[in-house]
PDB file of C-alpha atoms in Angstrom:
ATOM      1  CA  MET A  46      -2.734 -22.703  10.218  1.00  0.00           C
ATOM      2  CA  ASP A  47      -4.285 -23.765  13.479  1.00  0.00           C
ATOM      3  CA  LYS A  48      -6.577 -21.246  15.298  1.00  0.00           C
ATOM      4  CA  LYS A  49      -4.089 -20.208  17.956  1.00  0.00           C
ATOM      5  CA  GLN A  50      -1.744 -19.151  15.235  1.00  0.00           C
ATOM      6  CA  ILE A  51      -4.620 -17.192  13.531  1.00  0.00           C
ATOM      7  CA  LYS A  52      -5.529 -15.379  16.622  1.00  0.00           C
ATOM      8  CA  ALA A  53      -2.015 -14.493  17.569  1.00  0.00           C
ATOM      9  CA  LEU A  54      -1.285 -13.132  14.157  1.00  0.00           C
ATOM     10  CA  GLY A  55      -4.564 -11.116  14.306  1.00  0.00           C
ATOM     11  CA  LYS A  56      -3.098  -9.353  17.445  1.00  0.00           C
ATOM     12  CA  MET A  57       0.063  -8.047  15.698  1.00  0.00           C
ATOM     13  CA  THR A  58      -0.564  -4.273  14.807  1.00  0.00           C
ATOM     14  CA  TYR A  59       0.250  -2.594  11.605  1.00  0.00           C
ATOM     15  CA  GLY A  60      -0.274   0.830  10.056  1.00  0.00           C
ATOM     16  CA  ILE A  61      -2.936   0.946   7.342  1.00  0.00           C
ATOM     17  CA  TYR A  62      -1.766   2.270   3.840  1.00  0.00           C
ATOM     18  CA  VAL A  63      -2.883   2.833   0.503  1.00  0.00           C
ATOM     19  CA  LEU A  64      -0.480   1.589  -2.075  1.00  0.00           C
ATOM     20  CA  THR A  65      -0.878   2.913  -5.623  1.00  0.00           C
ATOM     21  CA  THR A  66       0.815   1.613  -8.629  1.00  0.00           C
ATOM     22  CA  CYS A  67       0.621   1.719 -12.500  1.00  0.00           C
ATOM     23  CA  HIS A  68       1.784   0.310 -15.813  1.00  0.00           C
ATOM     24  CA  ASP A  69       1.514   2.364 -19.012  1.00  0.00           C
ATOM     25  CA  GLU A  70      -2.094   4.026 -18.396  1.00  0.00           C
ATOM     26  CA  LYS A  71      -3.346   1.385 -15.977  1.00  0.00           C
ATOM     27  CA  ILE A  72      -3.623   2.496 -12.357  1.00  0.00           C
ATOM     28  CA  ASN A  73      -4.750   0.791  -9.263  1.00  0.00           C
ATOM     29  CA  GLY A  74      -4.778   1.405  -5.516  1.00  0.00           C
ATOM     30  CA  MET A  75      -5.025  -1.054  -2.603  1.00  0.00           C
ATOM     31  CA  ILE A  76      -5.171  -1.228   1.084  1.00  0.00           C
ATOM     32  CA  ALA A  77      -1.665  -2.530   2.370  1.00  0.00           C
ATOM     33  CA  SER A  78      -0.934  -3.182   6.081  1.00  0.00           C
ATOM     34  CA  TRP A  79       2.141  -5.553   5.850  1.00  0.00           C
ATOM     35  CA  VAL A  80       4.579  -2.658   5.429  1.00  0.00           C
ATOM     36  CA  SER A  81       7.735  -1.917   7.095  1.00  0.00           C
ATOM     37  CA  GLN A  82      10.918   0.258   6.966  1.00  0.00           C
ATOM     38  CA  VAL A  83      13.925  -1.973   6.395  1.00  0.00           C
ATOM     39  CA  SER A  84      16.757   0.445   5.696  1.00  0.00           C
ATOM     40  CA  TYR A  85      17.711   4.147   6.546  1.00  0.00           C
ATOM     41  CA  ASP A  86      20.537   4.629   4.274  1.00  0.00           C
ATOM     42  CA  PRO A  87      19.213   4.254   1.632  1.00  0.00           C
ATOM     43  CA  PRO A  88      15.581   4.587   2.711  1.00  0.00           C
ATOM     44  CA  ILE A  89      13.913   1.208   1.955  1.00  0.00           C
ATOM     45  CA  VAL A  90      10.379   0.133   2.752  1.00  0.00           C
ATOM     46  CA  MET A  91       8.880  -3.358   2.333  1.00  0.00           C
ATOM     47  CA  VAL A  92       5.628  -4.095   1.255  1.00  0.00           C
ATOM     48  CA  ALA A  93       4.017  -7.631   0.989  1.00  0.00           C
ATOM     49  CA  LEU A  94       1.307  -8.353  -1.714  1.00  0.00           C
ATOM     50  CA  HIS A  95      -0.654 -11.555  -2.635  1.00  0.00           C
ATOM     51  CA  PRO A  96       0.097 -12.469  -6.200  1.00  0.00           C
ATOM     52  CA  ARG A  97      -3.467 -12.656  -7.031  1.00  0.00           C
ATOM     53  CA  ARG A  98      -3.958  -8.928  -6.528  1.00  0.00           C
ATOM     54  CA  TYR A  99      -4.109  -6.609  -9.661  1.00  0.00           C
ATOM     55  CA  SER A 100      -1.607  -4.460  -7.950  1.00  0.00           C
ATOM     56  CA  HIS A 101       0.980  -7.203  -7.623  1.00  0.00           C
ATOM     57  CA  TYR A 102       0.593  -7.699 -11.480  1.00  0.00           C
ATOM     58  CA  LEU A 103       1.124  -3.809 -12.204  1.00  0.00           C
ATOM     59  CA  LEU A 104       3.924  -3.769  -9.788  1.00  0.00           C
ATOM     60  CA  GLU A 105       5.766  -6.626 -11.360  1.00  0.00           C
ATOM     61  CA  LYS A 106       5.528  -4.769 -14.678  1.00  0.00           C
ATOM     62  CA  ASN A 107       6.639  -1.243 -13.772  1.00  0.00           C
ATOM     63  CA  LYS A 108       8.731  -1.835 -10.545  1.00  0.00           C
ATOM     64  CA  LYS A 109       7.331   1.306  -8.946  1.00  0.00           C
ATOM     65  CA  PHE A 110       4.753   2.291  -6.364  1.00  0.00           C
ATOM     66  CA  ALA A 111       3.562   4.956  -4.005  1.00  0.00           C
ATOM     67  CA  LEU A 112       2.719   4.417  -0.293  1.00  0.00           C
ATOM     68  CA  HIS A 113       0.222   6.557   1.459  1.00  0.00           C
ATOM     69  CA  ILE A 114      -0.031   7.055   5.113  1.00  0.00           C
ATOM     70  CA  LEU A 115      -3.745   7.483   6.165  1.00  0.00           C
ATOM     71  CA  TYR A 116      -4.855   9.303   9.204  1.00  0.00           C
ATOM     72  CA  GLN A 117      -7.253   7.843  11.775  1.00  0.00           C
ATOM     73  CA  SER A 118     -10.395   9.446  10.523  1.00  0.00           C
ATOM     74  CA  GLN A 119     -10.029   8.119   7.127  1.00  0.00           C
ATOM     75  CA  LYS A 120     -11.754   4.772   7.483  1.00  0.00           C
ATOM     76  CA  GLU A 121     -14.420   5.771   4.952  1.00  0.00           C
ATOM     77  CA  PHE A 122     -11.901   6.995   2.406  1.00  0.00           C
ATOM     78  CA  MET A 123      -9.992   3.837   2.828  1.00  0.00           C
ATOM     79  CA  LYS A 124     -12.771   1.585   1.653  1.00  0.00           C
ATOM     80  CA  ARG A 125     -12.802   3.072  -1.794  1.00  0.00           C
ATOM     81  CA  PHE A 126      -9.567   1.105  -2.417  1.00  0.00           C
ATOM     82  CA  LYS A 127     -11.212  -2.277  -1.524  1.00  0.00           C
ATOM     83  CA  GLY A 128     -13.302  -2.166  -4.796  1.00  0.00           C
ATOM     84  CA  PRO A 129     -12.928  -4.320  -7.807  1.00  0.00           C
ATOM     85  CA  ASP A 130     -12.810  -1.362 -10.432  1.00  0.00           C
ATOM     86  CA  PRO A 131      -9.298   0.137 -10.539  1.00  0.00           C
ATOM     87  CA  GLU A 132     -10.584   3.431 -12.327  1.00  0.00           C
ATOM     88  CA  ALA A 133     -13.500   3.997 -10.003  1.00  0.00           C
ATOM     89  CA  LYS A 134     -11.339   4.051  -6.855  1.00  0.00           C
ATOM     90  CA  PHE A 135      -9.897   7.240  -8.079  1.00  0.00           C
ATOM     91  CA  ASP A 136     -13.202   8.907  -9.069  1.00  0.00           C
ATOM     92  CA  GLU A 137     -13.994  12.024  -7.191  1.00  0.00           C
ATOM     93  CA  ILE A 138     -10.842  12.285  -5.245  1.00  0.00           C
ATOM     94  CA  GLU A 139      -7.834  14.613  -5.654  1.00  0.00           C
ATOM     95  CA  TRP A 140      -4.723  12.992  -6.806  1.00  0.00           C
ATOM     96  CA  THR A 141      -2.038  13.445  -9.517  1.00  0.00           C
ATOM     97  CA  ARG A 142       0.960  11.435 -11.136  1.00  0.00           C
ATOM     98  CA  GLY A 143       4.012  11.455  -9.137  1.00  0.00           C
ATOM     99  CA  ARG A 144       7.637  11.238 -10.193  1.00  0.00           C
ATOM    100  CA  THR A 145       7.235   7.432 -10.746  1.00  0.00           C
ATOM    101  CA  ASN A 146       4.036   8.121 -12.772  1.00  0.00           C
ATOM    102  CA  CYS A 147       2.052   6.399 -10.023  1.00  0.00           C
ATOM    103  CA  PRO A 148      -1.132   8.082  -8.599  1.00  0.00           C
ATOM    104  CA  ILE A 149      -0.308  10.301  -5.675  1.00  0.00           C
ATOM    105  CA  LEU A 150      -3.254  10.978  -3.330  1.00  0.00           C
ATOM    106  CA  LYS A 151      -3.718  14.388  -1.692  1.00  0.00           C
ATOM    107  CA  GLU A 152      -5.851  13.264   1.130  1.00  0.00           C
ATOM    108  CA  CYS A 153      -3.392  11.560   3.358  1.00  0.00           C
ATOM    109  CA  ILE A 154      -0.582  12.221   6.054  1.00  0.00           C
ATOM    110  CA  ALA A 155       2.271  11.671   3.766  1.00  0.00           C
ATOM    111  CA  TYR A 156       3.365   9.610   0.835  1.00  0.00           C
ATOM    112  CA  MET A 157       6.546   7.865  -0.344  1.00  0.00           C
ATOM    113  CA  GLU A 158       7.209   7.025  -3.963  1.00  0.00           C
ATOM    114  CA  CYS A 159       9.387   3.906  -4.383  1.00  0.00           C
ATOM    115  CA  ILE A 160      11.345   2.065  -6.960  1.00  0.00           C
ATOM    116  CA  VAL A 161      11.508  -1.765  -6.351  1.00  0.00           C
ATOM    117  CA  ARG A 162      15.133  -2.925  -5.859  1.00  0.00           C
ATOM    118  CA  GLU A 163      14.531  -6.601  -5.007  1.00  0.00           C
ATOM    119  CA  SER A 164      11.479  -8.724  -4.638  1.00  0.00           C
ATOM    120  CA  PHE A 165      11.099 -12.250  -3.179  1.00  0.00           C
ATOM    121  CA  SER A 166       8.390 -14.847  -3.061  1.00  0.00           C
ATOM    122  CA  MET A 167       7.981 -15.878   0.420  1.00  0.00           C
ATOM    123  CA  GLY A 168       5.163 -18.228   1.246  1.00  0.00           C
ATOM    124  CA  ASN A 169       1.886 -17.091  -0.177  1.00  0.00           C
ATOM    125  CA  HIS A 170       3.019 -13.421  -0.752  1.00  0.00           C
ATOM    126  CA  THR A 171       5.775 -11.437  -2.550  1.00  0.00           C
ATOM    127  CA  LEU A 172       7.807  -9.064  -0.646  1.00  0.00           C
ATOM    128  CA  PHE A 173       8.571  -5.929  -2.649  1.00  0.00           C
ATOM    129  CA  PHE A 174      11.678  -3.843  -1.304  1.00  0.00           C
ATOM    130  CA  GLY A 175      11.191  -0.350  -2.512  1.00  0.00           C
ATOM    131  CA  GLU A 176      13.834   2.620  -2.216  1.00  0.00           C
ATOM    132  CA  VAL A 177      12.051   5.830  -1.359  1.00  0.00           C
ATOM    133  CA  ILE A 178      13.064   8.358  -4.161  1.00  0.00           C
ATOM    134  CA  GLU A 179      10.384  10.966  -3.385  1.00  0.00           C
ATOM    135  CA  SER A 180       8.209  11.897  -0.287  1.00  0.00           C
ATOM    136  CA  ASN A 181       6.103  14.693   1.051  1.00  0.00           C
ATOM    137  CA  ILE A 182       4.161  15.387   4.192  1.00  0.00           C
ATOM    138  CA  PHE A 183       0.704  17.062   4.084  1.00  0.00           C
ATOM    139  CA  SER A 184      -0.545  16.769   7.830  1.00  0.00           C
ATOM    140  CA  ASP A 185       0.707  16.037  11.314  1.00  0.00           C
ATOM    141  CA  LYS A 186      -2.558  14.089  12.156  1.00  0.00           C
ATOM    142  CA  GLU A 187      -2.408  10.409  13.828  1.00  0.00           C
ATOM    143  CA  PRO A 188      -1.843   7.581  11.509  1.00  0.00           C
ATOM    144  CA  LEU A 189      -4.482   4.924  10.884  1.00  0.00           C
ATOM    145  CA  SER A 190      -3.523   1.579  12.468  1.00  0.00           C
ATOM    146  CA  THR A 191      -5.084  -1.897  12.818  1.00  0.00           C
ATOM    147  CA  ASN A 192      -5.891  -0.665  16.492  1.00  0.00           C
ATOM    148  CA  ASP A 193      -8.224   1.754  14.814  1.00  0.00           C
ATOM    149  CA  TYR A 194      -9.898  -0.576  12.263  1.00  0.00           C
ATOM    150  CA  GLU A 195     -11.784  -3.798  12.492  1.00  0.00           C
ATOM    151  CA  GLY A 196     -11.035  -6.812  10.149  1.00  0.00           C
ATOM    152  CA  VAL A 197      -7.130  -7.258  10.443  1.00  0.00           C
ATOM    153  CA  TYR A 198      -5.618  -8.852   7.486  1.00  0.00           C
ATOM    154  CA  ILE A 199      -3.768 -12.033   8.378  1.00  0.00           C
ATOM    155  CA  GLY A 200      -3.151 -13.163   4.773  1.00  0.00           C
ATOM    156  CA  LYS A 201      -5.836 -14.990   3.157  1.00  0.00           C
ATOM    157  CA  ASP A 202      -6.453 -13.461  -0.365  1.00  0.00           C
TER     158      ASP A 202
END
């Protein structure tokens, strides 16, 4: 990719989410920003994950994930999901298992639990299309986006 393409892609805006998933007793959470609603009926969202991510491995196994909408003041909270230790990411925060058995975070604006209906490898990422089967809203605060956060993800792993 040339420098102009990198700079242009860095100007695109996205929400910043925490995606959680599990397989058997293993859990993980990661930051996801390549997310979009793609259908209203049924409600379907798309997330793009790099195949080297641990969450990608878990998601391929269980075909379920939960997507959490963060609020603007959660930049520090979000950082816990960048660490390498999956179990430590959930230490000292309030969470529970959802309908899909994925971790549901209590400290967020809202969450959506999804079952993967399709996935496609596109370029260097996999697109997972998840049907929303459960959701809840905890707050009406303003969502966190790439406009509020430095270090926009442009696709390098």
